[in-house]
Coordinates of C-alpha atoms in Angstrom, one line a residue:
X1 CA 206.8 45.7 -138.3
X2 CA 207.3 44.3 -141.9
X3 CA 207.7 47.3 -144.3
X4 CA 208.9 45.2 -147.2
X5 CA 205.3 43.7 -146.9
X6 CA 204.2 47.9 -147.6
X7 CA 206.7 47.6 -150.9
X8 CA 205.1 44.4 -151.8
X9 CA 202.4 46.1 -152.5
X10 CA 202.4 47.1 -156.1
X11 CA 204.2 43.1 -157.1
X12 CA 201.4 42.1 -155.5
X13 CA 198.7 44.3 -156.7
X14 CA 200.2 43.4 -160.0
X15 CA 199.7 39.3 -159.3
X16 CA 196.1 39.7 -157.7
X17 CA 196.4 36.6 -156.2
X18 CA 198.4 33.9 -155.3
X19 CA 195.9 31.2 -157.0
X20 CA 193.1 33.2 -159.1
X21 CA 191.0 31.7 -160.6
X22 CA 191.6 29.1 -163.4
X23 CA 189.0 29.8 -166.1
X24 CA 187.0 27.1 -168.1
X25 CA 188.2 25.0 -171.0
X26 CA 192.3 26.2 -169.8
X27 CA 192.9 22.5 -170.9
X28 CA 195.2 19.6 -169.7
X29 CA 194.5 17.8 -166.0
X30 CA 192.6 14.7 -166.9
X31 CA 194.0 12.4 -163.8
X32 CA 195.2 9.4 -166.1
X33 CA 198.8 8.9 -166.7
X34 CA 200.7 11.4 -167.6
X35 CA 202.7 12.0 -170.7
X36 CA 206.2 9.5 -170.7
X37 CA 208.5 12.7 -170.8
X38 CA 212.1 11.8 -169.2
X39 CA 214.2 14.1 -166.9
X40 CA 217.1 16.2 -167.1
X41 CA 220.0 13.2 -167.0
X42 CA 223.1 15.6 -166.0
X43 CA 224.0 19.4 -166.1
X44 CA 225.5 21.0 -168.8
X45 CA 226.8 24.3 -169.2
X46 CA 224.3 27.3 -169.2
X47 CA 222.9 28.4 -172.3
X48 CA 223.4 32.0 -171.5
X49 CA 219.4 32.4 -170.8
X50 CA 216.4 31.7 -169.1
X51 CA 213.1 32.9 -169.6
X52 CA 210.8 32.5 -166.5
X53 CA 207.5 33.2 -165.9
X54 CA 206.8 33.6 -162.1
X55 CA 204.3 35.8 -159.6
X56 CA 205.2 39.2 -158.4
X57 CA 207.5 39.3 -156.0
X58 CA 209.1 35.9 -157.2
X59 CA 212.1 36.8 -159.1
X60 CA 212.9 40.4 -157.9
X61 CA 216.0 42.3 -160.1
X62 CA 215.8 45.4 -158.3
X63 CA 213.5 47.1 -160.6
X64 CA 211.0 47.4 -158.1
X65 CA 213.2 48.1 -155.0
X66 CA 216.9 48.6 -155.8
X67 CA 217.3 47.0 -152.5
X68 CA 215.5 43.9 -153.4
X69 CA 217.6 42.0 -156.1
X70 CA 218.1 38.2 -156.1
X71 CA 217.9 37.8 -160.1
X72 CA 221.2 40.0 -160.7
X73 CA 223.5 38.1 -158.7
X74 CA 222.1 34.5 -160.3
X75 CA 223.0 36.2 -163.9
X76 CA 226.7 36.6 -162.4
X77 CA 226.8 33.5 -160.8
X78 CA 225.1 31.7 -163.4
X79 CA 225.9 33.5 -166.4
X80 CA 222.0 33.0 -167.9
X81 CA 220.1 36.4 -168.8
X82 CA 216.9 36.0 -166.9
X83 CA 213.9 37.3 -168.8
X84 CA 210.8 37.6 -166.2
X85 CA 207.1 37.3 -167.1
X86 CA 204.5 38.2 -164.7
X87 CA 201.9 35.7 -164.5
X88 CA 198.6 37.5 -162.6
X89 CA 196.7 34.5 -162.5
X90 CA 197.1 30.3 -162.7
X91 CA 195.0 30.6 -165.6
X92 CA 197.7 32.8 -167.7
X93 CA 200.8 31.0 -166.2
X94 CA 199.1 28.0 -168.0
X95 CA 198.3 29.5 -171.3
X96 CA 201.7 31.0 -171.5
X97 CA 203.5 27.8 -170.7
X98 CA 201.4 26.3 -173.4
X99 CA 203.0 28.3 -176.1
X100 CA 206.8 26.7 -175.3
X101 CA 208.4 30.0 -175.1
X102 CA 209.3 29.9 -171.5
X103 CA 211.8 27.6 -169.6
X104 CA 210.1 27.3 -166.6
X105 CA 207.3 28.7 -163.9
X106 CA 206.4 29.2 -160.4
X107 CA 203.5 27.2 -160.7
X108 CA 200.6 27.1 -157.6
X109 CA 198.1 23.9 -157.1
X110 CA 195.4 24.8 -159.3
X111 CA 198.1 25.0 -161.8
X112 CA 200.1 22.2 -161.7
X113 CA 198.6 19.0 -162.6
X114 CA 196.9 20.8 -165.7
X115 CA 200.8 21.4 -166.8
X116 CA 201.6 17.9 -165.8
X117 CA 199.1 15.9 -167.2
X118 CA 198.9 18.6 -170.7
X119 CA 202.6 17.4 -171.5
X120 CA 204.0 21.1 -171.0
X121 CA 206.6 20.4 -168.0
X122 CA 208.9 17.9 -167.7
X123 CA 209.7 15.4 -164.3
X124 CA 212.3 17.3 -162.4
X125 CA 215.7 15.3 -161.8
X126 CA 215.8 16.4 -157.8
X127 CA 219.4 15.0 -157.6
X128 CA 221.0 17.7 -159.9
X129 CA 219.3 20.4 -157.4
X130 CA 221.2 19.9 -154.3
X131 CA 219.1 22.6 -152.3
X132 CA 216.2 20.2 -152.6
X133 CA 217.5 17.7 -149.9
X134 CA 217.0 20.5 -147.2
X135 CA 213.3 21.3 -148.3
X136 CA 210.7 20.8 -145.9
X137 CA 209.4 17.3 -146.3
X138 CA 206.1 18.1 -146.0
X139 CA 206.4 19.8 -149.1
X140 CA 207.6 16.6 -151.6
X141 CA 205.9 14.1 -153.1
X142 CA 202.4 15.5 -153.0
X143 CA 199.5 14.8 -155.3
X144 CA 199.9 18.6 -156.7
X145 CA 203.5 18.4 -157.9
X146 CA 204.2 14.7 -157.9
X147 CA 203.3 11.4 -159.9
X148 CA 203.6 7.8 -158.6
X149 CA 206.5 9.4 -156.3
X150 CA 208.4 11.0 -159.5
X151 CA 208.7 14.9 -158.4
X152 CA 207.3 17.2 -161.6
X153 CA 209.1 20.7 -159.6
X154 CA 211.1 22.2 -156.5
X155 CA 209.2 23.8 -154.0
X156 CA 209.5 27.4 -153.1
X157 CA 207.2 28.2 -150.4
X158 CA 204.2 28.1 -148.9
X159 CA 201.2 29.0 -146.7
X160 CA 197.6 28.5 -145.0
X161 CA 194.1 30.2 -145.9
X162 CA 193.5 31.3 -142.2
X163 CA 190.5 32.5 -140.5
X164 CA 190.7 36.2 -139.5
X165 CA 188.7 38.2 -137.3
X166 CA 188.6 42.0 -135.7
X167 CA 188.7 41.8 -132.4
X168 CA 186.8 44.7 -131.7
X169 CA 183.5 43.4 -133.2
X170 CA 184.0 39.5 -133.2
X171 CA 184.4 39.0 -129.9
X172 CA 183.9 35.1 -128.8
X173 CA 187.3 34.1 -130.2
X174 CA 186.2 31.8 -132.8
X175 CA 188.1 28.7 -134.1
X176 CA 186.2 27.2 -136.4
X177 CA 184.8 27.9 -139.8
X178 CA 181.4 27.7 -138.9
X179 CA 182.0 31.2 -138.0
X180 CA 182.1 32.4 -141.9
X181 CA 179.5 29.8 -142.9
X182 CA 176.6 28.4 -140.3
X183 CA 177.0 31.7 -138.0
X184 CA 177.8 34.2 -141.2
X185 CA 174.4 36.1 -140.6
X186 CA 176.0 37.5 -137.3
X187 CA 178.4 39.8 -139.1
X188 CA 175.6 40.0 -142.1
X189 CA 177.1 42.5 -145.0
X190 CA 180.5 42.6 -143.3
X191 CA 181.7 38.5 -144.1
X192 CA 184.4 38.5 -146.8
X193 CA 185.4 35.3 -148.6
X194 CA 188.5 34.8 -151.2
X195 CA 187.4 35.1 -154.6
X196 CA 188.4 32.0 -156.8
X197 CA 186.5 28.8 -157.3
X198 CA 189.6 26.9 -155.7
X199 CA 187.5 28.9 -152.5
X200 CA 184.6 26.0 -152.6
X201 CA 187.2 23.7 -151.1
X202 CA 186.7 25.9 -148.0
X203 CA 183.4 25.0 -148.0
X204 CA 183.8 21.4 -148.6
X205 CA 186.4 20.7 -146.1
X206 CA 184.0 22.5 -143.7
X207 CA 181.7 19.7 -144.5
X208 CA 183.9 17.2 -144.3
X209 CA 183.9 17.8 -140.4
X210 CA 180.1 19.5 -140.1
X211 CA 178.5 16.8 -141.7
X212 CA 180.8 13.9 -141.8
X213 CA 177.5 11.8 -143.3
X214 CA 178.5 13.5 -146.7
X215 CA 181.6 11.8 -147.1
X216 CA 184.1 14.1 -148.0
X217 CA 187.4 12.7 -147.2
X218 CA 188.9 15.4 -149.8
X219 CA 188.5 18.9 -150.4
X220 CA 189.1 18.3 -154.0
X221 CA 188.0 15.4 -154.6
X222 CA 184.2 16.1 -154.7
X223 CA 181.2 14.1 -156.2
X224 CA 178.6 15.9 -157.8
X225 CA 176.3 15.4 -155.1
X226 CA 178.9 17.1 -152.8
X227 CA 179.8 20.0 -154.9
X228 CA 176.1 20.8 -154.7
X229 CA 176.2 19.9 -151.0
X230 CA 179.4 22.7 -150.6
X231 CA 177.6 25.2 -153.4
X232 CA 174.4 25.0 -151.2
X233 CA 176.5 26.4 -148.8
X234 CA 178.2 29.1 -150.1
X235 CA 174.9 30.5 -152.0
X236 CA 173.8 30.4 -147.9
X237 CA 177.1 32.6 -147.2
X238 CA 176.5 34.8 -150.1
X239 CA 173.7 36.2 -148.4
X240 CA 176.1 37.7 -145.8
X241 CA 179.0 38.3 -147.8
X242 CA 180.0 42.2 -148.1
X243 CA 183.2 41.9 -150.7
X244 CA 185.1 39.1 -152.4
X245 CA 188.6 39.9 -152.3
X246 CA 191.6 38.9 -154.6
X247 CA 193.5 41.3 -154.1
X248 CA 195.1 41.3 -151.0
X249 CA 195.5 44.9 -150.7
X250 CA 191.6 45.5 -151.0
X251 CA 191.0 42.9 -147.6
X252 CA 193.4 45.4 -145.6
X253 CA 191.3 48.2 -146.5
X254 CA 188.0 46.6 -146.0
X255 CA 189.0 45.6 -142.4
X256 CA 190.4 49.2 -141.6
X257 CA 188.0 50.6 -143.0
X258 CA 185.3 48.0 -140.7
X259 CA 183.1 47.5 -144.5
X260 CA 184.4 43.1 -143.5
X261 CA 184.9 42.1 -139.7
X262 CA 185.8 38.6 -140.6
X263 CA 186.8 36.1 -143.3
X264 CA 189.3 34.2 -145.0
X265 CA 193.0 35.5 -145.3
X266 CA 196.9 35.2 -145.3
X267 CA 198.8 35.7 -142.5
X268 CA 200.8 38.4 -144.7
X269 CA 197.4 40.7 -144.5
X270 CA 196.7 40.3 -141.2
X271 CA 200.6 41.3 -140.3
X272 CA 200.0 44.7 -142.8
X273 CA 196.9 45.7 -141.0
X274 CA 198.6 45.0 -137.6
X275 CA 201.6 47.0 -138.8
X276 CA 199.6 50.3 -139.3
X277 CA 197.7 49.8 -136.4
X278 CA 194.3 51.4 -137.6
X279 CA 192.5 47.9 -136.3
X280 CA 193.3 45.2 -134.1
X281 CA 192.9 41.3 -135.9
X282 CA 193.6 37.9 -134.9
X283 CA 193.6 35.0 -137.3
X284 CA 193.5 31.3 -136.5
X285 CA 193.8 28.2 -138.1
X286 CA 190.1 26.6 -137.0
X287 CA 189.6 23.2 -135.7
X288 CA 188.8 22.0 -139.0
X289 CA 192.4 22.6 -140.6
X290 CA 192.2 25.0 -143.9
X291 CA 193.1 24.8 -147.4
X292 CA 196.3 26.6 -147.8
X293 CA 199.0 27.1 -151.3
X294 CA 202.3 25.7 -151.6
X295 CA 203.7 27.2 -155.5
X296 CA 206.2 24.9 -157.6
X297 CA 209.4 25.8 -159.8
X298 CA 208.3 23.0 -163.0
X299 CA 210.8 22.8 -165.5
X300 CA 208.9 23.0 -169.3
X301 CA 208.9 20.3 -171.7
X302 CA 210.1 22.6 -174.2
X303 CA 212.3 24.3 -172.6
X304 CA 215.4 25.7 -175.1
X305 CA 217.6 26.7 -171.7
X306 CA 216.8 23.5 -168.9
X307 CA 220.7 23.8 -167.8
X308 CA 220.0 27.7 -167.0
X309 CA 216.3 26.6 -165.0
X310 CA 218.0 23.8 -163.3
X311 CA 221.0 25.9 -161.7
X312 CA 217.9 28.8 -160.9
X313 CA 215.5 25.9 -159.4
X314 CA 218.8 25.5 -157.0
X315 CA 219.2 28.8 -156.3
X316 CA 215.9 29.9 -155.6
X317 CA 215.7 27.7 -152.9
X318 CA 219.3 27.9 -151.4
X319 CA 219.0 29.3 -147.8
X320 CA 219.9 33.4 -148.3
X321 CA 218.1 33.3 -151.8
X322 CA 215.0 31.8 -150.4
X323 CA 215.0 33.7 -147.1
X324 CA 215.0 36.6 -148.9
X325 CA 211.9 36.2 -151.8
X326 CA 209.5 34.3 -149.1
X327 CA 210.2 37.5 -146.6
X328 CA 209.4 40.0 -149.5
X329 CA 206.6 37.9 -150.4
X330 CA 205.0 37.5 -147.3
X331 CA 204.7 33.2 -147.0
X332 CA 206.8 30.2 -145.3
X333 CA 210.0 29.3 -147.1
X334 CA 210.0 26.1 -148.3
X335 CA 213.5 25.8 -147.4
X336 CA 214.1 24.9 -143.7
X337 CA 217.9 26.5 -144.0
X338 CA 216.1 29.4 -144.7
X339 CA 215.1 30.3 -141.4
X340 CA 218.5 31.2 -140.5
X341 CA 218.9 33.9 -142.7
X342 CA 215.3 36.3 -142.5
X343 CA 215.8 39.4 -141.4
X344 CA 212.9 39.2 -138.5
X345 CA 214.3 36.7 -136.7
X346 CA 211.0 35.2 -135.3
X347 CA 210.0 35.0 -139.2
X348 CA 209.6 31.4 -139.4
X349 CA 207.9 31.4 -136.3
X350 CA 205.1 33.5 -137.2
X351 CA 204.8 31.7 -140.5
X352 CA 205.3 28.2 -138.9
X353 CA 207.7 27.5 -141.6
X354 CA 209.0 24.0 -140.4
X355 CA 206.4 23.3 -137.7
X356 CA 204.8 19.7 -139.5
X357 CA 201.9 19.5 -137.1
X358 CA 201.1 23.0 -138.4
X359 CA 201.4 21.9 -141.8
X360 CA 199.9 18.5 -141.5
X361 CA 196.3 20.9 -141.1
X362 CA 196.6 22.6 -144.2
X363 CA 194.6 20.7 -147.4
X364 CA 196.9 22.2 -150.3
X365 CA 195.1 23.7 -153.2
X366 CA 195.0 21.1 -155.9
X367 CA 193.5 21.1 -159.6
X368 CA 190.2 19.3 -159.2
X369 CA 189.7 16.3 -161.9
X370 CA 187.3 13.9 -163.1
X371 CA 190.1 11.0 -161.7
X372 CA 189.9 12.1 -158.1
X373 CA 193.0 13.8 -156.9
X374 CA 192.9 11.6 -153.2
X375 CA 193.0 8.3 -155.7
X376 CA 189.3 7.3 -154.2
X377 CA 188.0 7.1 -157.6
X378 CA 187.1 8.3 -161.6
X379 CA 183.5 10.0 -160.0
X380 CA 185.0 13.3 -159.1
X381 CA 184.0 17.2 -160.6
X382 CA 186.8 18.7 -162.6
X383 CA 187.8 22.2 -162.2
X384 CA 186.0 23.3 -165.3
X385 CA 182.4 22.4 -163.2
X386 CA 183.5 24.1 -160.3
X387 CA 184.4 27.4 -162.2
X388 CA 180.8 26.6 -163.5
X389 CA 179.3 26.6 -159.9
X390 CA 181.3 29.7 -158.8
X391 CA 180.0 31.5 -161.4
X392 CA 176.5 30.6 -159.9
X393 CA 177.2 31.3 -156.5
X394 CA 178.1 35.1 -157.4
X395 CA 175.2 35.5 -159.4

């Protein structure tokens, strides 16, 4: 069914993860007011380069698959030399926007406010990016790539942290997360769980709903007494966990192989497995809602070609540009022209690119911060003490 998704697999072997983990003391995200930094004012001509550092799979040249080149006819458009870093993980993308030798990145939740509020990207001037207008709605002005309704990046797509099951074994169709967390010792040994402190959101938003006395209104915006309250948890889960996965590759061979019968996943796994058809899954987004990614073009401070990122922010996310990388990558484009141009034609569909109720369900990951991201207060656990907790949850 989708065999770019089977020559994905070494860009995304490569990036691990679409949000792994951000390690302690990465700097920057402190929730106060960001550095006054002012945006692009026009366009100018191109500088002749841009150097980008992006996941796998985001800025294909056709080194990977001849077939799959969106960066070449940019350069001929464009005129700008694209130079292409592979970031594995949020925490790298952040060091190596840090050293000011990259224009811009592709830059996930977990990511994003530590950029922001660290002074290394710049507010984004959406009126010189035309494609922008077109973007999904749901996607602008959010607490992970926006400040006091002043956009720091363009979105380029997205997707949900579903609940996935194999049908075989799990057989009471569940819809709730309670299945992976309260009801974990059922599939004891064979429970897998995403492997990233972002993941104790998952928990937390669980409790949000299970144990509404708690409090949690946000999954990252967490007290101390609730981050024990969702760590509690997940030491609880541990018990019955078989394999963390952040590779996405290893979760399709742990369900065909039958070693995990039910966890957390991406709709782009469960579409891979049901592809070779060695097992049959089902995933669901559960009662509850789920935490979910939704990854950011940011524009840096620094940058020596802005001209050059600007015209790529607006091709990335024209229609046939867009189509094409969220198709190869496996996720929802972020823009809702897009849909017109995939190659499955029920693409969209099965990724519920412009459905907003679907959306509406999904808590985006977000860097956690001492000034709690949901605005409620200055009481909240930063990311650093969650990265702490993880650690202590894995043993």
């Amino acid at each position: 069914m989708r065999s770019h998704v089977i020559r994905l697999g070494l860009a995304l072997t490569a990036c691990v993860a679409l949000v792994a983990s951000c390690s302690s003391g990465s700097g920057g995200g402190t929730g106060e007011e960001p550095p006054k930094i002012e945006p692009l004012g026009a366009l100018g001509a191109g500088e002749g380069q841009l150097n980008l550092i992006a996941w796998a799979g985001y800025a294909e040249n056709g080194s990977n698959d001849p077939a799959v080149d969106w960066v070449t006819p940019f350069e001929k458009q464009s005129g700008c030399k694209v130079n292409i870093k592979i970031g594995n993980t949020s925490d790298e993308m952040v060091q190596l926007m840090r050293s000011g030798q990259y224009d811009g990145v592709s830059a996930s939740g977990d990511a994003t406010l530590r950029l922001l509020y660290a002074g290394d990207v710049a507010p984004v001037n959406t009126s010189l990016v035309p494609n922008y207008e077109t973007i999904s709605g749901f996607l602008k002005d959010k607490p992970w790539n926006s400040v006091d309704g002043q956009m720091y990046g363009i979105p380029h797509g997205w997707g949900a942290n579903l609940l996935m099951y194999n049908v075989d074994v799990v057989r009471d169709a569940p819809n709730s997360w309670g299945a992976v967390f309260t009801d974990a010792g059922k599939y004891a040994g064979k429970v897998t769980a995403y492997d990233s402190p972002i993941y104790i959101a998952d928990a937390a938003l669980y409790l949000s709903k299970s144990k509404p006395e708690l409090g949690i209104k946000d999954p990252y915006s967490l007290t101390a007494e609730q981050l024990d309250a969702a760590v509690e948890l997940l030491k609880a889960q541990r018990e019955n966990i078989g394999e963390y996965w952040s590779d996405y590759t290893k979760e399709v061979q742990a369900f065909e192989s039958g070693t995990s019968v039910i966890g957390t996943t991406w709709q782009v796994i469960a579409n891979t497995i049901g592809s070779e058809n060695k097992v049959q899954v089902n995933t669901v987004l559960p009662k509850e809602g789920a935490t979910g990614w939704s990854d950011t073009w940011m524009v840096s401070s620094k940058a020596a070609h802005p001209n050059c990122m600007y015209e790529w922010m607006n091709w990335i996310t024209s229609p046939q540009v867009n189509a094409q990388a969220a198709e190869y990558f496996g996720e929802a484009p972020g823009q809702t022209k897009a849909c017109e141009f995939t190659t499955e034609k029920d693409y969209c569909d099965i990724y519920h690119a412009t459905d907003q109720e679907f959306a509406a369900q999904i808590h985006y990951w977000t860097t956690p911060q001492k000034q709690c991201v949901d605005g409620s207060g200055d009481n909240c656990t930063t990311y650093d003490e969650w990265v702490d907790k993880w650690q202590q949850i894995k043993g």
